[in-house]
CSV table of C-alpha atoms and ligand atoms in Angstrom, one decimal:
chain,number,residue,atom,x,y,z
S,105,MET,CA,-0.2,-31.6,-48.7
S,106,GLU,CA,3.1,-31.5,-46.7
S,107,ASP,CA,3.6,-27.8,-47.4
S,108,ASP,CA,0.5,-26.7,-45.9
S,109,LEU,CA,1.0,-28.5,-42.6
S,110,MET,CA,4.6,-26.9,-42.4
S,111,GLN,CA,2.8,-23.6,-42.6
S,112,ASN,CA,0.8,-24.4,-40.9
S,113,THR,CA,2.7,-25.4,-37.7
S,114,ASN,CA,4.5,-22.4,-38.5
S,115,LEU,CA,2.1,-19.7,-38.1
S,116,GLU,CA,1.0,-21.5,-34.6
S,117,GLN,CA,4.8,-21.2,-33.6
S,118,ASP,CA,4.4,-17.8,-34.5
S,119,PHE,CA,0.6,-17.2,-33.0
S,120,LEU,CA,2.2,-19.0,-29.6
S,121,LEU,CA,5.5,-16.8,-30.1
S,122,PHE,CA,3.7,-13.4,-30.5
S,123,LEU,CA,1.0,-14.2,-27.6
S,124,LYS,CA,4.5,-15.1,-25.4
S,125,GLU,CA,5.9,-11.2,-25.9
S,126,ILE,CA,2.1,-9.9,-24.7
S,127,GLN,CA,2.6,-12.6,-21.6
S,128,GLY,CA,6.0,-10.6,-21.4
S,129,TYR,CA,4.2,-7.4,-20.8
S,130,LYS,CA,2.0,-8.3,-18.1
S,131,GLU,CA,4.4,-10.4,-16.8
S,132,ALA,CA,6.3,-7.0,-16.5
S,133,LEU,CA,3.0,-5.5,-15.3
S,134,ALA,CA,2.5,-8.3,-12.1
S,135,LEU,CA,5.4,-7.3,-10.9
S,136,MET,CA,5.5,-4.3,-11.0
S,137,GLU,CA,1.4,-4.2,-9.4
S,138,TRP,CA,3.3,-6.5,-6.7
S,139,ASP,CA,5.8,-4.1,-5.9
S,140,SER,CA,3.7,-1.0,-6.0
S,141,ARG,CA,1.3,-2.9,-3.2
S,142,THR,CA,4.4,-4.3,-0.5
S,143,ILE,CA,7.6,-2.5,-0.8
S,144,SER,CA,7.2,0.5,-3.3
S,145,PRO,CA,8.1,3.8,-1.7
S,146,ALA,CA,4.9,5.7,-1.1
S,147,ASN,CA,6.3,8.6,-3.7
S,148,ALA,CA,7.3,6.5,-6.5
S,149,LEU,CA,3.7,5.5,-7.0
S,150,GLU,CA,2.7,8.3,-9.3
S,151,SER,CA,5.6,8.6,-11.4
S,152,LYS,CA,4.8,4.6,-11.7
S,153,ALA,CA,1.1,5.6,-12.8
S,154,ASP,CA,2.4,6.2,-16.6
S,155,VAL,CA,5.3,3.4,-16.4
S,156,ILE,CA,1.8,1.1,-16.1
S,157,GLY,CA,0.1,2.9,-18.4
S,158,PHE,CA,2.6,2.5,-21.0
S,159,PHE,CA,3.0,-1.3,-20.5
S,160,SER,CA,-1.2,-1.6,-20.4
S,161,THR,CA,-1.3,0.5,-23.8
S,162,LYS,CA,1.1,-1.5,-25.1
S,163,ILE,CA,-0.9,-4.6,-24.4
S,164,HIS,CA,-4.0,-3.3,-25.7
S,165,LYS,CA,-1.9,-2.5,-29.3
S,166,LEU,CA,-0.5,-5.9,-29.8
S,167,SER,CA,-4.3,-7.3,-28.8
S,168,THR,CA,-6.2,-5.5,-30.8
S,169,SER,CA,-3.5,-5.3,-33.7
S,170,LYS,CA,-4.0,-6.2,-36.9
S,171,LYS,CA,-1.8,-9.0,-36.7
S,172,MET,CA,-3.6,-10.9,-33.8
S,173,GLY,CA,-7.0,-10.3,-36.4
S,174,ASP,CA,-5.1,-12.0,-38.9
S,175,PHE,CA,-3.7,-15.0,-37.0
S,176,LEU,CA,-7.2,-15.5,-35.5
S,177,LYS,CA,-8.4,-15.9,-38.6
S,178,GLU,CA,-5.9,-17.9,-40.8
S,179,LEU,CA,-6.0,-20.4,-37.5
S,180,LYS,CA,-9.6,-20.4,-36.8
S,181,LYS,CA,-10.1,-22.2,-40.7
S,182,LYS,CA,-7.0,-24.1,-39.8
S,183,SER,CA,-6.5,-25.4,-36.3
S,184,ASN,CA,-7.9,-28.7,-35.0
S,185,ASN,CA,-5.7,-28.6,-32.2
S,186,ASP,CA,-7.7,-29.2,-28.8
S,187,VAL,CA,-5.6,-27.2,-26.7
S,188,LEU,CA,-4.7,-24.2,-29.8
S,189,HIS,CA,-8.8,-24.1,-30.3
S,190,GLU,CA,-8.9,-22.9,-26.7
S,191,ILE,CA,-6.5,-20.5,-26.8
S,192,ILE,CA,-8.2,-18.6,-30.1
S,193,ARG,CA,-12.0,-18.7,-28.3
S,194,VAL,CA,-10.5,-16.8,-25.5
S,195,CYS,CA,-8.4,-14.5,-28.2
S,196,GLU,CA,-10.8,-14.1,-29.9
S,197,GLU,CA,-13.1,-12.7,-26.9
S,198,ASP,CA,-10.4,-10.6,-25.8
S,199,TYR,CA,-10.0,-9.3,-29.7
S,200,SER,CA,-13.6,-8.8,-30.1
S,201,ARG,CA,-13.9,-6.6,-26.2
S,202,SER,CA,-11.0,-5.0,-26.8
S,203,SER,CA,-10.9,-3.6,-30.0
S,204,LYS,CA,-14.3,-1.9,-29.5
S,205,ILE,CA,-12.8,0.5,-26.8
S,206,PRO,CA,-10.4,3.3,-29.2
S,207,ALA,CA,-6.7,2.7,-27.9
S,208,GLU,CA,-6.9,6.9,-27.1
S,209,GLU,CA,-9.9,6.0,-24.8
S,210,TYR,CA,-8.2,3.3,-22.9
S,211,GLN,CA,-5.2,5.1,-22.4
S,212,GLU,CA,-7.0,7.4,-20.4
S,213,PHE,CA,-8.8,5.1,-18.5
S,214,VAL,CA,-5.3,3.2,-17.0
S,215,THR,CA,-3.9,6.4,-16.4
S,216,LEU,CA,-6.8,7.4,-14.2
S,217,GLN,CA,-7.3,4.0,-12.9
S,218,SER,CA,-3.5,4.2,-11.3
S,219,LYS,CA,-4.5,8.2,-10.7
S,220,ALA,CA,-7.7,7.1,-8.6
S,221,GLU,CA,-5.8,4.4,-6.5
S,222,ILE,CA,-3.4,7.1,-5.0
S,223,ALA,CA,-6.5,9.3,-4.5
S,224,TRP,CA,-8.2,6.1,-3.1
S,225,GLN,CA,-5.3,6.2,-0.7
S,226,GLU,CA,-5.5,9.7,0.2
S,227,ALA,CA,-8.7,10.0,0.8
S,228,ARG,CA,-8.3,7.3,3.0
S,229,ASN,CA,-5.3,8.6,5.0
S,230,LYS,CA,-7.3,11.8,5.5
S,231,ASN,CA,-10.9,10.2,6.0
S,232,ASP,CA,-11.9,12.7,3.6
S,233,PHE,CA,-14.0,10.7,0.5
S,234,SER,CA,-14.5,14.2,-1.4
S,235,ILE,CA,-10.6,13.0,-2.4
S,236,LEU,CA,-12.0,10.4,-4.0
S,237,SER,CA,-15.1,11.7,-5.4
S,238,PRO,CA,-14.2,13.3,-9.0
S,239,TYR,CA,-12.0,10.2,-9.7
S,240,LEU,CA,-14.6,7.5,-9.4
S,241,GLN,CA,-17.1,10.1,-11.0
S,242,LYS,CA,-14.7,10.0,-14.3
S,243,LEU,CA,-14.3,5.9,-13.7
S,244,VAL,CA,-18.0,5.4,-13.5
S,245,ASP,CA,-18.5,7.3,-17.1
S,246,PHE,CA,-15.8,5.7,-18.4
S,247,ASN,CA,-17.3,2.7,-17.2
S,248,LYS,CA,-20.7,3.7,-18.8
S,249,GLN,CA,-19.2,4.0,-22.1
S,250,PHE,CA,-17.3,0.4,-22.0
S,251,ALA,CA,-20.7,-0.6,-21.5
S,252,ASN,CA,-22.0,0.9,-24.1
S,253,TYR,CA,-19.2,-0.3,-26.6
S,254,TRP,CA,-19.7,-3.5,-26.0
S,255,GLY,CA,-23.2,-4.3,-26.1
S,256,TYR,CA,-25.7,-5.2,-23.8
S,257,GLU,CA,-29.6,-6.8,-24.5
S,258,ASP,CA,-31.0,-6.3,-21.3
S,259,GLN,CA,-28.7,-3.6,-18.8
S,260,PRO,CA,-25.2,-2.0,-19.1
S,261,TYR,CA,-24.6,-3.5,-16.3
S,262,ASP,CA,-24.4,-7.1,-17.8
S,263,ALA,CA,-21.9,-5.7,-20.2
S,264,LEU,CA,-19.6,-4.9,-16.8
S,265,LEU,CA,-20.3,-8.2,-15.7
S,266,HIS,CA,-19.6,-10.1,-18.0
S,267,GLU,CA,-15.6,-9.5,-18.1
S,268,PHE,CA,-15.2,-11.1,-14.9
S,269,GLU,CA,-18.3,-13.6,-15.1
S,270,PRO,CA,-18.9,-14.8,-18.4
S,271,GLY,CA,-22.7,-15.0,-18.8
S,272,MET,CA,-24.2,-13.9,-15.5
S,273,THR,CA,-26.8,-11.3,-15.8
S,274,THR,CA,-28.2,-8.9,-13.8
S,275,LYS,CA,-31.7,-10.3,-13.9
S,276,LYS,CA,-30.1,-14.1,-12.3
S,277,LEU,CA,-28.6,-12.2,-9.8
S,278,ASP,CA,-31.7,-9.9,-8.8
S,279,ALA,CA,-33.2,-13.5,-8.4
S,280,ILE,CA,-30.6,-14.5,-6.4
S,281,PHE,CA,-29.7,-11.5,-3.9
S,282,SER,CA,-33.3,-10.7,-3.1
S,283,LYS,CA,-33.7,-14.0,-1.9
S,284,LEU,CA,-30.6,-14.4,-0.2
S,285,LYS,CA,-30.8,-11.0,1.5
S,286,LYS,CA,-34.3,-11.3,2.9
S,287,ASP,CA,-33.1,-14.8,4.2
S,288,LEU,CA,-29.8,-13.1,5.6
S,289,VAL,CA,-31.3,-10.4,7.2
S,290,ALA,CA,-33.6,-12.3,9.1
S,291,LEU,CA,-31.2,-15.0,10.1
S,292,LEU,CA,-28.2,-12.1,11.4
S,293,THR,CA,-31.6,-10.4,13.3
S,294,GLU,CA,-32.3,-13.8,15.1
S,295,ILE,CA,-29.0,-14.5,16.1
S,296,LYS,CA,-28.9,-11.0,17.0
S,297,HIS,CA,-31.7,-11.3,19.7
S,298,SER,CA,-30.4,-15.0,20.9
S,299,THR,CA,-28.7,-14.9,24.2
S,300,LYS,CA,-27.1,-18.0,23.8
S,301,ASP,CA,-23.4,-18.4,23.7
S,302,ASN,CA,-22.0,-15.1,24.6
S,303,HIS,CA,-18.3,-15.5,25.8
S,304,THR,CA,-16.9,-15.1,28.6
S,305,PHE,CA,-12.8,-15.2,27.4
S,306,SER,CA,-11.5,-13.5,24.8
S,307,LEU,CA,-8.9,-14.5,21.7
S,308,ASN,CA,-7.8,-11.0,21.5
S,309,GLU,CA,-4.6,-11.8,23.2
S,310,SER,CA,-1.6,-10.6,22.0
S,311,PHE,CA,0.2,-12.9,19.8
S,312,GLU,CA,3.5,-12.0,18.5
S,313,LYS,CA,3.3,-11.8,14.2
S,314,ASN,CA,6.4,-14.7,14.0
S,315,GLU,CA,4.9,-16.1,16.8
S,316,GLN,CA,1.5,-16.7,14.1
S,317,ASN,CA,3.3,-17.0,10.8
S,318,ASP,CA,4.6,-20.8,11.9
S,319,PHE,CA,0.9,-22.5,11.9
S,320,ILE,CA,0.7,-20.0,8.7
S,321,VAL,CA,3.8,-21.8,7.2
S,322,TYR,CA,2.6,-25.0,8.6
S,323,THR,CA,-0.6,-24.9,7.2
S,324,LEU,CA,-0.2,-23.5,3.8
S,325,LYS,CA,2.2,-27.0,3.1
S,326,LYS,CA,-0.2,-29.1,4.2
S,327,MET,CA,-2.8,-27.8,1.6
S,328,GLY,CA,-0.1,-28.2,-0.7
S,329,TYR,CA,1.1,-24.6,-1.4
S,330,ASP,CA,4.5,-24.7,-3.1
S,331,PHE,CA,6.8,-22.2,-1.7
S,332,ASN,CA,9.4,-23.1,-4.4
S,333,ARG,CA,7.0,-21.6,-6.8
S,334,GLY,CA,5.9,-18.8,-4.4
S,335,ARG,CA,6.3,-16.4,-1.6
S,336,ILE,CA,4.4,-14.5,1.2
S,337,ASP,CA,4.6,-10.4,2.1
S,338,GLU,CA,3.1,-8.4,4.6
S,339,THR,CA,0.7,-6.0,2.8
S,340,ILE,CA,-2.2,-3.7,4.8
S,341,HIS,CA,-4.8,-5.7,2.2
S,342,PRO,CA,-3.9,-9.5,1.5
S,343,PHE,CA,-3.8,-10.4,-2.1
S,344,GLU,CA,-3.2,-13.1,-5.2
S,345,ILE,CA,-0.8,-12.4,-8.1
S,346,THR,CA,0.6,-14.6,-10.7
S,347,ILE,CA,3.6,-12.9,-12.5
S,348,ASN,CA,3.9,-16.0,-14.0
S,349,PRO,CA,3.5,-19.8,-13.4
S,350,ASP,CA,6.3,-20.7,-11.5
S,351,ASP,CA,6.1,-17.8,-9.3
S,352,VAL,CA,2.6,-17.4,-7.5
S,353,ARG,CA,2.7,-14.6,-4.5
S,354,ILE,CA,0.3,-13.9,-1.5
S,355,THR,CA,0.0,-11.4,0.4
S,356,THR,CA,-1.1,-11.1,4.1
S,357,ARG,CA,-1.5,-9.0,7.5
S,358,TYR,CA,-1.1,-9.5,11.0
S,359,ASP,CA,-2.7,-8.2,13.7
S,360,GLU,CA,-0.9,-9.4,16.7
S,361,SER,CA,-4.3,-8.7,19.0
S,362,ASP,CA,-6.2,-11.2,16.5
S,363,PHE,CA,-4.4,-14.3,14.9
S,364,ARG,CA,-7.8,-14.7,13.1
S,365,MET,CA,-6.9,-12.1,10.5
S,366,ALA,CA,-3.9,-13.5,9.2
S,367,LEU,CA,-4.7,-16.8,9.4
S,368,PHE,CA,-7.7,-16.8,8.2
S,369,SER,CA,-6.4,-14.5,5.1
S,370,THR,CA,-3.4,-16.0,4.3
S,371,ILE,CA,-5.3,-19.0,3.8
S,372,HIS,CA,-7.9,-17.2,2.1
S,373,GLU,CA,-5.1,-16.6,-0.3
S,374,ALA,CA,-2.8,-19.3,-0.9
S,375,GLY,CA,-6.4,-21.0,-2.3
S,376,HIS,CA,-6.5,-18.6,-4.9
S,377,ALA,CA,-2.5,-19.3,-5.3
S,378,LEU,CA,-3.4,-23.0,-5.3
S,379,TYR,CA,-5.5,-22.5,-8.0
S,380,GLU,CA,-2.9,-20.9,-10.2
S,381,GLN,CA,0.2,-23.3,-9.6
S,382,ASN,CA,-1.5,-25.7,-10.8
S,383,ILE,CA,-3.8,-25.0,-14.0
S,384,ASP,CA,-2.7,-27.2,-16.7
S,385,LYS,CA,0.5,-25.9,-17.8
S,386,LYS,CA,0.0,-26.6,-21.4
S,387,TYR,CA,-1.5,-23.0,-21.7
S,388,ALA,CA,1.0,-20.9,-20.0
S,389,ASN,CA,2.1,-18.4,-21.5
S,390,THR,CA,-1.3,-17.7,-23.4
S,391,PRO,CA,-4.3,-16.0,-21.8
S,392,VAL,CA,-6.0,-19.2,-21.2
S,393,PHE,CA,-3.3,-19.2,-17.9
S,394,ASP,CA,-6.1,-17.9,-16.1
S,395,GLY,CA,-9.3,-18.5,-13.9
S,396,ALA,CA,-12.1,-19.9,-15.3
S,397,SER,CA,-14.0,-16.5,-14.1
S,398,MET,CA,-13.3,-14.5,-10.8
S,399,GLY,CA,-16.3,-16.5,-9.2
S,400,ILE,CA,-15.0,-20.0,-10.1
S,401,HIS,CA,-11.4,-18.2,-8.5
S,402,GLU,CA,-12.9,-17.1,-5.7
S,403,SER,CA,-14.7,-20.2,-4.8
S,404,GLN,CA,-11.2,-21.7,-4.4
S,405,SER,CA,-9.6,-19.4,-1.7
S,406,LEU,CA,-13.5,-19.4,0.2
S,407,PHE,CA,-13.6,-23.1,-0.3
S,408,TRP,CA,-9.6,-23.6,1.7
S,409,GLU,CA,-11.0,-20.5,4.2
S,410,ASN,CA,-14.5,-21.3,4.9
S,411,PHE,CA,-15.1,-24.8,4.4
S,412,ILE,CA,-11.8,-26.7,5.3
S,413,GLY,CA,-9.9,-23.6,7.4
S,414,ARG,CA,-13.1,-23.6,10.2
S,415,HIS,CA,-14.3,-26.9,10.2
S,416,PRO,CA,-14.5,-28.7,13.6
S,417,LEU,CA,-12.6,-31.5,12.3
S,418,PHE,CA,-9.4,-29.7,11.0
S,419,TRP,CA,-8.6,-27.7,14.3
S,420,LYS,CA,-9.4,-31.4,16.3
S,421,ASN,CA,-6.7,-31.9,14.6
S,422,ASN,CA,-3.9,-29.2,14.2
S,423,ARG,CA,-5.6,-27.6,17.5
S,424,ASP,CA,-2.4,-28.7,19.4
S,425,ASP,CA,-0.3,-27.6,16.8
S,426,PHE,CA,-1.3,-23.9,16.9
S,427,LEU,CA,-1.4,-24.0,20.6
S,428,ARG,CA,2.1,-24.9,20.2
S,429,ASN,CA,2.8,-20.8,19.9
S,430,ALA,CA,-0.5,-19.3,21.2
S,431,PRO,CA,-0.8,-16.9,24.2
S,432,LYS,CA,-1.2,-19.5,27.4
S,433,SER,CA,-4.5,-18.2,27.9
S,434,PHE,CA,-5.9,-19.8,24.9
S,435,LYS,CA,-4.9,-23.1,25.9
S,436,LYS,CA,-7.9,-22.7,28.8
S,437,VAL,CA,-10.6,-22.8,26.4
S,438,SER,CA,-12.0,-25.6,25.4
S,439,PHE,CA,-12.5,-27.0,22.0
S,440,ASP,CA,-16.1,-26.1,21.3
S,441,ASP,CA,-16.1,-22.2,22.8
S,442,PHE,CA,-12.8,-21.8,20.4
S,443,TYR,CA,-14.4,-23.6,17.3
S,444,LYS,CA,-17.9,-21.4,18.3
S,445,GLN,CA,-15.3,-18.0,18.4
S,446,ILE,CA,-13.6,-18.5,14.9
S,447,ASN,CA,-17.0,-19.0,13.7
S,448,GLU,CA,-19.1,-15.9,15.9
S,449,VAL,CA,-21.3,-14.7,13.4
S,450,LYS,CA,-21.6,-10.8,14.0
S,451,ALA,CA,-23.2,-7.6,12.2
S,452,SER,CA,-19.3,-5.3,11.2
S,453,PHE,CA,-18.5,-2.7,8.9
S,454,ILE,CA,-15.2,-4.0,7.2
S,455,ARG,CA,-16.3,-6.7,4.4
S,456,ILE,CA,-13.1,-8.8,4.6
S,457,GLU,CA,-13.4,-9.4,8.3
S,458,ALA,CA,-16.9,-10.6,7.7
S,459,ASP,CA,-18.3,-13.8,8.8
S,460,GLU,CA,-19.8,-16.6,6.7
S,461,LEU,CA,-23.0,-15.1,7.3
S,462,THR,CA,-22.7,-11.0,6.6
S,463,TYR,CA,-20.4,-11.6,3.8
S,464,CYS,CA,-22.4,-11.9,1.3
S,465,LEU,CA,-25.1,-9.3,2.8
S,466,HIS,CA,-21.8,-6.8,2.1
S,467,ILE,CA,-21.5,-7.6,-1.4
S,468,ILE,CA,-25.4,-7.1,-2.0
S,469,LEU,CA,-25.4,-3.9,-0.4
S,470,ARG,CA,-22.0,-2.7,-2.9
S,471,TYR,CA,-23.8,-4.8,-5.7
S,472,GLU,CA,-27.2,-2.5,-5.7
S,473,ILE,CA,-24.9,1.0,-5.2
S,474,GLU,CA,-22.8,-0.6,-8.2
S,475,ILE,CA,-26.1,-0.7,-10.1
S,476,ALA,CA,-27.9,2.6,-9.8
S,477,LEU,CA,-24.4,4.4,-10.4
S,478,ILE,CA,-24.3,2.7,-13.7
S,479,ASN,CA,-27.6,3.0,-14.7
S,480,GLY,CA,-27.4,7.0,-13.6
S,481,GLU,CA,-30.0,7.1,-11.0
S,482,LEU,CA,-27.1,7.5,-8.7
S,483,LYS,CA,-24.1,10.5,-8.0
S,484,VAL,CA,-21.0,9.8,-6.8
S,485,GLU,CA,-21.3,12.6,-4.0
S,486,GLU,CA,-24.7,10.6,-2.8
S,487,ILE,CA,-22.8,7.0,-2.1
S,488,PRO,CA,-21.7,7.9,1.0
S,489,LYS,CA,-25.1,8.5,2.6
S,490,LEU,CA,-26.9,5.5,0.9
S,491,TRP,CA,-24.1,2.9,1.9
S,492,ASN,CA,-24.7,3.9,5.7
S,493,ASP,CA,-28.6,4.0,5.2
S,494,LYS,CA,-28.6,0.6,4.0
S,495,MET,CA,-25.7,-0.8,6.6
S,496,GLU,CA,-27.9,0.4,8.7
S,497,ALA,CA,-31.3,-1.0,6.9
S,498,TYR,CA,-29.2,-4.5,6.4
S,499,PHE,CA,-26.6,-4.7,9.7
S,500,GLY,CA,-28.2,-2.7,11.9
S,501,ILE,CA,-25.2,-0.4,12.5
S,502,ARG,CA,-24.7,2.7,11.1
S,503,PRO,CA,-20.5,3.5,9.8
S,504,LYS,CA,-19.2,6.6,12.2
S,505,ASN,CA,-17.8,7.5,9.0
S,506,ASP,CA,-15.9,6.7,5.1
S,507,LEU,CA,-13.5,4.3,6.6
S,508,GLU,CA,-15.7,2.2,8.1
S,509,GLY,CA,-17.8,2.6,4.6
S,510,VAL,CA,-17.4,3.3,1.2
S,511,LEU,CA,-13.5,4.3,1.0
S,512,GLN,CA,-13.0,0.6,2.9
S,513,ASP,CA,-12.5,-1.6,-0.6
S,514,ILE,CA,-10.3,-0.6,-3.1
S,515,HIS,CA,-12.2,-1.5,-6.4
S,516,TRP,CA,-14.1,1.2,-7.4
S,517,ALA,CA,-11.1,2.9,-7.3
S,518,THR,CA,-9.7,0.8,-9.7
S,519,GLY,CA,-12.5,0.9,-11.9
S,520,ASP,CA,-13.5,-2.4,-11.4
S,521,PHE,CA,-17.6,-2.4,-11.6
S,522,GLY,CA,-19.3,-5.8,-11.6
S,523,TYR,CA,-16.6,-7.6,-10.3
S,524,PHE,CA,-18.3,-7.2,-6.0
S,525,PRO,CA,-20.9,-10.1,-6.7
S,526,THR,CA,-17.8,-12.7,-7.9
S,527,TYR,CA,-17.2,-12.7,-4.7
S,528,ALA,CA,-20.9,-13.6,-3.1
S,529,LEU,CA,-20.9,-16.4,-6.3
S,530,GLY,CA,-17.8,-18.0,-5.5
S,531,TYR,CA,-19.1,-18.8,-1.8
S,532,MET,CA,-22.6,-20.5,-3.7
S,533,TYR,CA,-19.8,-22.4,-5.6
S,534,ALA,CA,-17.9,-23.4,-3.2
S,535,ALA,CA,-21.1,-24.5,-1.1
S,536,GLN,CA,-21.5,-27.1,-4.1
S,537,LEU,CA,-17.7,-27.8,-4.2
S,538,TYR,CA,-18.1,-29.2,-1.0
S,539,GLN,CA,-21.4,-31.3,-1.3
S,540,LYS,CA,-19.5,-32.7,-4.3
S,541,ALA,CA,-16.6,-33.5,-2.7
S,542,SER,CA,-18.4,-35.4,-0.2
S,543,GLU,CA,-19.5,-37.9,-2.5
S,544,GLU,CA,-16.7,-38.6,-4.4
S,545,ILE,CA,-13.7,-38.4,-2.2
S,546,LYS,CA,-15.2,-38.1,1.3
S,547,ILE,CA,-13.9,-35.2,1.9
S,548,GLU,CA,-14.7,-35.4,5.9
S,549,GLU,CA,-12.6,-38.1,6.1
S,550,LEU,CA,-9.8,-36.8,4.9
S,551,ILE,CA,-9.8,-33.5,7.0
S,552,GLU,CA,-9.9,-35.9,10.0
S,553,GLU,CA,-7.1,-37.5,8.4
S,554,ASN,CA,-5.2,-33.9,7.9
S,555,ASP,CA,-5.0,-35.3,4.1
S,556,LEU,CA,-5.2,-32.0,2.7
S,557,ILE,CA,-3.2,-32.7,0.0
S,558,GLN,CA,-6.1,-35.3,-1.5
S,559,ILE,CA,-8.6,-32.3,-1.4
S,560,LYS,CA,-5.9,-30.1,-3.4
S,561,ALA,CA,-5.6,-33.4,-5.6
S,562,TRP,CA,-9.6,-33.4,-6.5
S,563,LEU,CA,-9.5,-29.7,-6.4
S,564,SER,CA,-6.9,-29.5,-9.1
S,565,GLU,CA,-8.7,-32.7,-11.3
S,566,LYS,CA,-12.0,-31.1,-11.3
S,567,VAL,CA,-11.3,-27.0,-11.5
S,568,HIS,CA,-8.0,-25.9,-11.8
S,569,GLN,CA,-7.2,-27.9,-14.9
S,570,LEU,CA,-11.0,-27.5,-16.7
S,571,LYS,CA,-11.3,-24.4,-18.7
J,794,ZN,ZN1,-10.5,-13.7,-2.5
């Protein structure tokens, strides 16, 4: 009896050490990714693609190894520990999906991902979609093949969705998105024809980035972002990345003629970072140390960006602090006008700059194109035209070039199909969380008192710590 228990404990420890080894490679990869996207010299990227391929393949091999299979089989019989149970569940899911992709094919895919990202950058520099197009076609083909390996009941796209939002299906999304699209297009048209609230002033005054930074750091500290376990750097595309539980980094992009860019994107990324900084450490060094799904992750960033950061009560409290460094002309703008401008609704080309109302339309457009690609109804070279046609139909504006259209996002170039819908789902989850927070912690009073830490604590308890 005692021997059995002893063996069991050793098995658990060996398993956790094995997971730690895999996690070590993941940490190295994350650091490389952060480096590539922030400070790495441009010419270093191509040779780094092979190293990234090497590390990713190593992770894939370990995660699908016989050793992993044996651990899972043995531990499943013996373990009655809740934490371990959860770790086993996640590892099994990963093992089952990853094992279905042959190792050589996987390595080819990850190397292609890195190369396609470089091609995407070049295509953007030259404003020429044809540079990316052959890579994209191969990535679509890989995704179709993966969907076949993973299997699906209804649509191949479901198998891809599962990677980012387990349990979500095309059928459910079709129903949600078709209603949302109809209502949003109608609302946007109405707003376009409205003559109310035409601004006579501009918030696009020159606002030096160091001056902007003060208010950003102040806001992040109020939210509870731990600067001893994170840092902020500058990139073209802001992102959050977790190196390990005590190193959760974010990046931002300053626009000196529009402070809204850096401020709201940093609050957004900090929302992701708060999630990662507050996951229960009992899951550290295992694949459970991650968001519950991409949609839930996005709910956290959007919750802070739009439901808190654009709330009138947040600005009632913080506007004076903000104005201290802001251009003088801002001081003349009335509170109402200021508030309306940071919540302005306007049809625009770029998703990450979109307002709350039009954002989901950007996602629906991408979702419809992805489905057509994966179902083989659309060829890659036909994307730009279809993209622009949809922009015209939903937003009433047509991109002048592919930078304003299909080349703006990195997701397809990194082979991620089925990811975009999680952004729109995140919005819907965030709205529901806000509703719940109104009932449980009187959230508006907390915003009014500028007690954002209590809001973070509620989110940690109800979202960050749960699996
Ligand atoms: Zn996000």
